[in-house]
PDB file of C-alpha atoms and ligand atoms in Angstrom:
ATOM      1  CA  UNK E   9     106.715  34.360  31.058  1.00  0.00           C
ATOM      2  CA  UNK E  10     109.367  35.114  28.836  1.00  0.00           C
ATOM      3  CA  UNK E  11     107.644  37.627  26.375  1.00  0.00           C
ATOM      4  CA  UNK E  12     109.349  40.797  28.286  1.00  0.00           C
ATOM      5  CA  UNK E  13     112.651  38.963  27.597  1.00  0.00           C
ATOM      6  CA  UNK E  14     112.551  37.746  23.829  1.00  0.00           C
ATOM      7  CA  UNK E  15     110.448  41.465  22.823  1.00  0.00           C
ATOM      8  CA  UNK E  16     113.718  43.483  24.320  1.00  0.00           C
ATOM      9  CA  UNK E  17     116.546  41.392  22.531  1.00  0.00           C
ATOM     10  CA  UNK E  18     117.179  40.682  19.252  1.00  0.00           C
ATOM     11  CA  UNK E  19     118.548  37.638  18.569  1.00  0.00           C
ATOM     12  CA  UNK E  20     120.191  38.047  15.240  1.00  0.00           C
ATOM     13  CA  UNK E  21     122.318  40.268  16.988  1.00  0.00           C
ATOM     14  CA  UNK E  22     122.941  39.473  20.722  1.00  0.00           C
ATOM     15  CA  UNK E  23     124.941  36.220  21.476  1.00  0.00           C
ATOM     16  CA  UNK E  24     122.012  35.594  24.758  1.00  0.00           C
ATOM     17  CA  UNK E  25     119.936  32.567  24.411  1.00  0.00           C
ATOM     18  CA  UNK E  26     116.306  32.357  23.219  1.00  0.00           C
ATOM     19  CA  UNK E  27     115.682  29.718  25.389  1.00  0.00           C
ATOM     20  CA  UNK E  28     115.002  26.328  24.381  1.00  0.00           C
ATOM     21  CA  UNK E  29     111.381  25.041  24.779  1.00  0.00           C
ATOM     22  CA  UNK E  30     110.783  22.182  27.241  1.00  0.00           C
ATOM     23  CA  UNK E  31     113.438  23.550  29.275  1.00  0.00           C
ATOM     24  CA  UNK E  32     112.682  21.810  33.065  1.00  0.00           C
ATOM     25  CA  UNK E  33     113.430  23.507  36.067  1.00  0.00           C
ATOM     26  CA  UNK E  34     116.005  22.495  38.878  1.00  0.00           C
ATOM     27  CA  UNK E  35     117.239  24.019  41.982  1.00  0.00           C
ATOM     28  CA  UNK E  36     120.290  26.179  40.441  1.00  0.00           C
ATOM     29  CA  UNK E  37     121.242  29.805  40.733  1.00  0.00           C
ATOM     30  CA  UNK E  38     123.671  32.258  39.096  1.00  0.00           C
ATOM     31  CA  UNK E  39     124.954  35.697  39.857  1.00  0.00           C
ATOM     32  CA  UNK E  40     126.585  37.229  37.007  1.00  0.00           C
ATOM     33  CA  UNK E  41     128.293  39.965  37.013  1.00  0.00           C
ATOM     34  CA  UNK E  42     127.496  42.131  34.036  1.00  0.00           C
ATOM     35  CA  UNK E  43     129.112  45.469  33.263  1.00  0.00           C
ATOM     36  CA  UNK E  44     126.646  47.269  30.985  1.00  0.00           C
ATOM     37  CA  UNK E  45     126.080  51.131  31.581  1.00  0.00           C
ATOM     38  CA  UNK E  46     126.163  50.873  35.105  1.00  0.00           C
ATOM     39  CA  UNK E  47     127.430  47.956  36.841  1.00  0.00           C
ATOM     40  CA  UNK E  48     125.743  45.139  38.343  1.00  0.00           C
ATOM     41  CA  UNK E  49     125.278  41.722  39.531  1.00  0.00           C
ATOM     42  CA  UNK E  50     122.284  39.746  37.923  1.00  0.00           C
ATOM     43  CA  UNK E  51     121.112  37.450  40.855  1.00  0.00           C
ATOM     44  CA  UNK E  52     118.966  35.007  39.194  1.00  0.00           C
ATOM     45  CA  UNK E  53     116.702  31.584  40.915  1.00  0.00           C
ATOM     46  CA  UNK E  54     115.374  28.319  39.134  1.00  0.00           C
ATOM     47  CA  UNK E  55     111.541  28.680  39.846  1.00  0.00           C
ATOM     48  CA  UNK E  56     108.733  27.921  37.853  1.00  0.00           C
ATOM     49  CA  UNK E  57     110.734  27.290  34.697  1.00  0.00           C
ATOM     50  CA  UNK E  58     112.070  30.514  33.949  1.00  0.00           C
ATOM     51  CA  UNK E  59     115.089  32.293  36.073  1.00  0.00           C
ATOM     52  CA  UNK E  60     113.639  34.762  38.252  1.00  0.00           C
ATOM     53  CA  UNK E  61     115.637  37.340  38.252  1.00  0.00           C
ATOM     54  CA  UNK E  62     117.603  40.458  40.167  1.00  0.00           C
ATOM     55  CA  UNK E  63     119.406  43.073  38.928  1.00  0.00           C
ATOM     56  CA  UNK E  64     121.726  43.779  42.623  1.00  0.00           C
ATOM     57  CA  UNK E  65     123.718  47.398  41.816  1.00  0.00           C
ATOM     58  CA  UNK E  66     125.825  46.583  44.501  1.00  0.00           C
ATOM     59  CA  UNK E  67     126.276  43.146  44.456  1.00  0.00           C
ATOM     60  CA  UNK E  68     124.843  40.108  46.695  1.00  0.00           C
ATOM     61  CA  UNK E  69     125.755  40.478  50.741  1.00  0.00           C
ATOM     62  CA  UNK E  70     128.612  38.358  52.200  1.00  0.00           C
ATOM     63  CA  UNK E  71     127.497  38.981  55.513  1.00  0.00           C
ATOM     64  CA  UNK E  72     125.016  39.411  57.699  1.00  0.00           C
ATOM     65  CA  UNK E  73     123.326  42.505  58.190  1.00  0.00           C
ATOM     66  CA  UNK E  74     123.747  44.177  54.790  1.00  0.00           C
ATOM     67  CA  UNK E  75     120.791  44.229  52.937  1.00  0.00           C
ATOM     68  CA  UNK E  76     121.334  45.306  49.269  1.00  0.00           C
ATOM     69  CA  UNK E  77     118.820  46.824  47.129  1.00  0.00           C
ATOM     70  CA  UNK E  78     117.255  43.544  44.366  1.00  0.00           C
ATOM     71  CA  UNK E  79     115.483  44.985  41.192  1.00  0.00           C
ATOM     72  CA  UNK E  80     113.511  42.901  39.863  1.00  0.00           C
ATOM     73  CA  UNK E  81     113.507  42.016  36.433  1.00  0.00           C
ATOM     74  CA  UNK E  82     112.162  40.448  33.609  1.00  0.00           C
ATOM     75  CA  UNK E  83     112.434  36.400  33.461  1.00  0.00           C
ATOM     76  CA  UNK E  84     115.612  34.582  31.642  1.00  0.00           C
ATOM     77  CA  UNK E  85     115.347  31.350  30.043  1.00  0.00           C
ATOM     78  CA  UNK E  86     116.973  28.204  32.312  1.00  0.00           C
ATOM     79  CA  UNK E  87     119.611  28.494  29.514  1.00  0.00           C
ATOM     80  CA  UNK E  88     120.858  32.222  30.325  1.00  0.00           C
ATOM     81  CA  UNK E  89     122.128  30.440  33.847  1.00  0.00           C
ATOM     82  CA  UNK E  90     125.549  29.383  32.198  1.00  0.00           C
ATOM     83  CA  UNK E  91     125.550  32.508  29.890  1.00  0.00           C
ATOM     84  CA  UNK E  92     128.307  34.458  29.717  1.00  0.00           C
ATOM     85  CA  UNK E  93     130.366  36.774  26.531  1.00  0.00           C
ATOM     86  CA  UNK E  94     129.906  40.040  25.296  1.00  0.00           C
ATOM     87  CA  UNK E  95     126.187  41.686  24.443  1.00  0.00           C
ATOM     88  CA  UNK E  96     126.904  43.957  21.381  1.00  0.00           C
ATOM     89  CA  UNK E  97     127.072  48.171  22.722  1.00  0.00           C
ATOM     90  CA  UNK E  98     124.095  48.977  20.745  1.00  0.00           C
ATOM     91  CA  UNK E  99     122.070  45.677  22.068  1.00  0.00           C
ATOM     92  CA  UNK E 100     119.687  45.810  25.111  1.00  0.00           C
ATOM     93  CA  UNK E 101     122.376  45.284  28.048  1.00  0.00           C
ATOM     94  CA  UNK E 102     125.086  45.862  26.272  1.00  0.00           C
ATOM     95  CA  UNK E 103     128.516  45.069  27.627  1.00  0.00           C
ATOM     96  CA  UNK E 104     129.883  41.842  29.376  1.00  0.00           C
ATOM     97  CA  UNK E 105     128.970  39.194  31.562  1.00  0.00           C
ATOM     98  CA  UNK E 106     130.740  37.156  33.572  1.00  0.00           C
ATOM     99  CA  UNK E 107     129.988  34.168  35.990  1.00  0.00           C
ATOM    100  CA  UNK E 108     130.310  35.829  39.790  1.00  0.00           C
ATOM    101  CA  UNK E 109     129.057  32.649  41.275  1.00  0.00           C
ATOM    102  CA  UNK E 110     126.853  29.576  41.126  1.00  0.00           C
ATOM    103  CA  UNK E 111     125.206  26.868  43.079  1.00  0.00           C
ATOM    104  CA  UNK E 112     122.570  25.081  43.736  1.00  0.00           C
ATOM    105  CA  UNK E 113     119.835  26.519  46.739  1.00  0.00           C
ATOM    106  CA  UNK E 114     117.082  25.078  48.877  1.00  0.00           C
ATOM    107  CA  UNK E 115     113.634  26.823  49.136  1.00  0.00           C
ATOM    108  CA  UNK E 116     112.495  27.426  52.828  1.00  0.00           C
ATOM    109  CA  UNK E 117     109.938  30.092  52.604  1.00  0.00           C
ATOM    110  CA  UNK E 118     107.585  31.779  49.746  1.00  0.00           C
ATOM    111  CA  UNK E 119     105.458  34.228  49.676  1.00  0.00           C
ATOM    112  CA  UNK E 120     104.178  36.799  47.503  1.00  0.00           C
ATOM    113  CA  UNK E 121     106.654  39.571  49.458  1.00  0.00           C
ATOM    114  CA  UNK E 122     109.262  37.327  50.516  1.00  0.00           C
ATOM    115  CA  UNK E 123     111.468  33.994  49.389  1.00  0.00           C
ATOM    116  CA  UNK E 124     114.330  32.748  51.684  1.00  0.00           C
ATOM    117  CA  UNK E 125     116.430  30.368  51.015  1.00  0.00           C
ATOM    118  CA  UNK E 126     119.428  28.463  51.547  1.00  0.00           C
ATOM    119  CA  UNK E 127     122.192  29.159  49.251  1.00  0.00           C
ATOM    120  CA  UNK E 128     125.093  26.623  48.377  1.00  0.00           C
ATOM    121  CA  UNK E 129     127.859  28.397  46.108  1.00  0.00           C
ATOM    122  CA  UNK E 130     131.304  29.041  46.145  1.00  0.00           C
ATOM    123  CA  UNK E 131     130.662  32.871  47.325  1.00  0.00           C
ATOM    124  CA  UNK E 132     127.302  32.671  48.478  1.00  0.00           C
ATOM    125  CA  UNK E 133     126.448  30.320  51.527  1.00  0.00           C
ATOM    126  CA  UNK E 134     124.338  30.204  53.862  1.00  0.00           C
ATOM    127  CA  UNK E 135     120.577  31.424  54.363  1.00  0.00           C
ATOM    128  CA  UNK E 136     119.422  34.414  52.588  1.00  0.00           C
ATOM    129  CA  UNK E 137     116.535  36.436  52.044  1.00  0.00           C
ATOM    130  CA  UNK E 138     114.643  38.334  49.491  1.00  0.00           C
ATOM    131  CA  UNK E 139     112.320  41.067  51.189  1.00  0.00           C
ATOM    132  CA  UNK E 140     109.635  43.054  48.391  1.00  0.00           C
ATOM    133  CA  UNK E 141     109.861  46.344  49.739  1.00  0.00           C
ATOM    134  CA  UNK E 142     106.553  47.877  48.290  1.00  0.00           C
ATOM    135  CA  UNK E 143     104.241  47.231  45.349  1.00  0.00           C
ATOM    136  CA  UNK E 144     106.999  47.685  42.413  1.00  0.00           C
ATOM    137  CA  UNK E 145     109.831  45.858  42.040  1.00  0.00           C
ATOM    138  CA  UNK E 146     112.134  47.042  44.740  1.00  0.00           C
ATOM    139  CA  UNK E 147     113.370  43.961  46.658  1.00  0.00           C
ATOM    140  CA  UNK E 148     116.016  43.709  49.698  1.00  0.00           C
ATOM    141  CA  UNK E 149     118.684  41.012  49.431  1.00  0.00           C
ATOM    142  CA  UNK E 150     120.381  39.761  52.804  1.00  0.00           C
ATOM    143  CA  UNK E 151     122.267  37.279  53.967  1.00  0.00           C
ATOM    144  CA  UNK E 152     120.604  35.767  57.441  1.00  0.00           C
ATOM    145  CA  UNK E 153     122.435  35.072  60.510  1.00  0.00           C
ATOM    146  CA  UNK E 154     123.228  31.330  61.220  1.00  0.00           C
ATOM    147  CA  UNK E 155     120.946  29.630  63.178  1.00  0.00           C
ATOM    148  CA  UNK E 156     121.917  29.110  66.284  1.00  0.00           C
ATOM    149  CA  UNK E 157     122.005  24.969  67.408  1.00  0.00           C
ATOM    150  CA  UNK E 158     120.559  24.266  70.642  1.00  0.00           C
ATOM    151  CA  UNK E 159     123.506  23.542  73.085  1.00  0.00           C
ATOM    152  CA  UNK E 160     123.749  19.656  74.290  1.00  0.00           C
ATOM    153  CA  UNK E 161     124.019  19.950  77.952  1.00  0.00           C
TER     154      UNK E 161
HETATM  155 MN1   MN Z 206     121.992  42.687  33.788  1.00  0.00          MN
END
């Protein structure tokens, strides 16, 4: 799953991991903040061995009710989830990247169009969602209301 990722880098010359084989997969996530042409936060999930990831031009929700537009792109290795440093100008994603947050998250829901989940960083907490907004790779991040706890009489 990795063959988009290793054919657009060049390793010789960016400082991003390869990935190591035999990497195992946890429950992590990342969001790093990575100032390349345009700005943008790369949200990024532990599934299946790989990071699946999102690049979010406007950054991840704090609240409720904003949904921000999630592109989806190629996997990262489990090793890009601590990455950070400087991608050479003339590199694929050139520019810096910087940890915005991390954490670990719980998997409620997926589907083919949808993943929720419960998010425990230092930013990010709470219960999200990631909505596929059509066939390409358009997705909608937002953060869910709390659920509300039955009242004890
Ligand atoms: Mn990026």
């Amino acid at each position: 799953m990795l063959e988009e990722y290793k054919r657009k880098r060049d390793f010789g010359a960016t400082p991003e991991p390869a990935g190591r084989p035999g990497e195992t997969c946890g429950d992590r996530f990342v969001v790093q903040e990575h100032h390349a042409s345009h700005l943008h936060w790369d949200f990024r999930l532990e599934m299946d061995g790989v990071l699946k990831s999102w690049a979010v031009p406007k950054g991840p929700p704090l609240e409720p009710g904003v949904k921000r537009l999630a592109v989806q792109v190629e996997d990262h290795p489990v090793e890009y989830i601590d990455f950070a440093g400087t991608i050479p100008a003339d590199q694929y994603g050139g520019g810096t990247v910087e940890i915005w947050d991390a954490g670990r998250f719980t998997l409620e829901e997926r589907r083919e169009d949808r993943l929720s989940f419960e998010l425990h960083g230092q930013k990010l907490v709470g219960s999200y969602a990631l909505i596929r907004t059509g066939p390409g790779k358009n997705w909608l991040l937002m953060k869910r209301s709390p659920k509300k706890t039955a009242r004890q009489e």
